Amino acid sequence: MLRIRTPRPALAAVALTVSLTACTAQAASGPSKTSGAPASAAAPAKVTVVDPAAGRPVTVTASGGTLAEVKVVDAEGGALTGRTGTGGASWISDRKAAPGTTYTVRVTSRAGDGKESTTTSSFSTPEAEKVNKLTLAPGKNTTVGVGHPLSIVFDLPVTRKADVEKQLKVTTSNATEGSWGWVKDYSGRDRADWRPREYWKPGTKVTLEADLNGTDSGGGWFVRDYRTGFTIGASQIVKVDLDRQKLTLVKDGRTVRTIPVSGGTPGGDKRSWRGTAVLMAKEGTINMNSETVGLGDAYDKDVDYSMRLTWSGMYAHAAPWNAPYFGKANKSSGCIGMSDGNAASFYASVNVGDPFEITGRDTKGTVAEGNGYGAWNLSWEQWKQKSALA
């Protein structure tokens, strides 16, 4: 991984030309009367190192000879590996040059007579004006439920989505089929999620290699690479039927419990969302204020066993004040409420990443892709079309 300094705008490419001097054969010594001409050496190879702007590969060419070896390293010893072209007259780095970095280029070339010469030069890429960073979910080395996508939220806008997506490599332990899709996070930031075609298989190991160092997102440069990995846990699906006010936990295809609940009040803004939401976080006891989610009533409570389902404020949680309605009517401000006892045991049973499949006639719409992890509400074909490389 290349270490870079704080970035400045990229400059245009400059060609640095270095002539490599080959050894010259000398005439053999002997009496002056002995005739004979000195042996001639092949013309030295001419090597050109193209000093790129940040975000472009480094290229090296040779004329009148071939390239025997090219080494490009930064000040920290990080190397840009590369490939020699057909005939050995050109070389190009596999990775792009990073902004704000000084590289040393050591080239060994071979002249027509087989003699080798080595030269060393250096160049620096300008620093970038803006640096883009990202946040990865799930966390590294975590275990999550079968509905959790691999999700990347970017600090700055990504207008060159295809360039960024090409640098994102997902590997799974069982060749899971999946696709990237670009959405707007609930906060309005650009987000890329990698979703399997179907729910993950339990035990799947997932790794991400984001080789973004030196990539221009359009809104800022990336100045480092990212690595993460996580594991898929047990298959647990939560089915919420708001028409019957019940919640069912299905584990490995078998119903393990059913809980009476009360969902969002019908007929207005307090209705619950429908569709598939994914358990984003287990937040414990939190303060809930209805005004923060656009509801006018003075709802301000400390709520226990809070399980976040959307960024817009839909949770599953303990709601003892709604006890008369559990299993009978929907009377909440949009969340899925249950008794203290049921909430405590349910909270202990579920995992971040477990999908909640919510149905009900009187709901306010389907969970959007960026409102939490709503990608499962699109068909596979619809989701694939959200890839920048589709």
Tab-separated table of C-alpha atoms in Angstrom, residues 35 50 89 98 125 132 145 184 194 211 213 219 226 290 299 301 325 352 386-387:
chain	number	residue	atom	x	y	z
A	35	SER	CA	46.285	-4.193	-38.563
A	50	VAL	CA	6.533	9.030	-18.753
A	89	ALA	CA	10.020	-2.364	-25.662
A	98	ALA	CA	-1.113	8.081	-6.358
A	125	THR	CA	2.819	13.561	-8.555
A	132	ASN	CA	-12.405	11.237	-0.599
A	145	GLY	CA	-27.153	-12.118	9.311
A	184	LYS	CA	-28.177	7.519	-2.292
A	194	TRP	CA	-22.839	-5.397	-2.991
A	211	ASP	CA	-7.647	-0.830	-4.516
A	213	ASN	CA	-5.291	4.559	-4.000
A	219	GLY	CA	-15.475	14.599	-6.110
A	226	TYR	CA	-9.085	-0.549	1.953
A	290	SER	CA	-41.247	11.883	17.482
A	299	TYR	CA	-43.596	11.595	21.842
A	301	LYS	CA	-39.470	8.380	25.716
A	325	TYR	CA	-52.911	-3.560	21.576
A	352	VAL	CA	-27.381	-7.436	12.939
A	386	LYS	CA	-27.843	-0.139	-10.537
A	387	SER	CA	-24.240	-1.178	-11.194
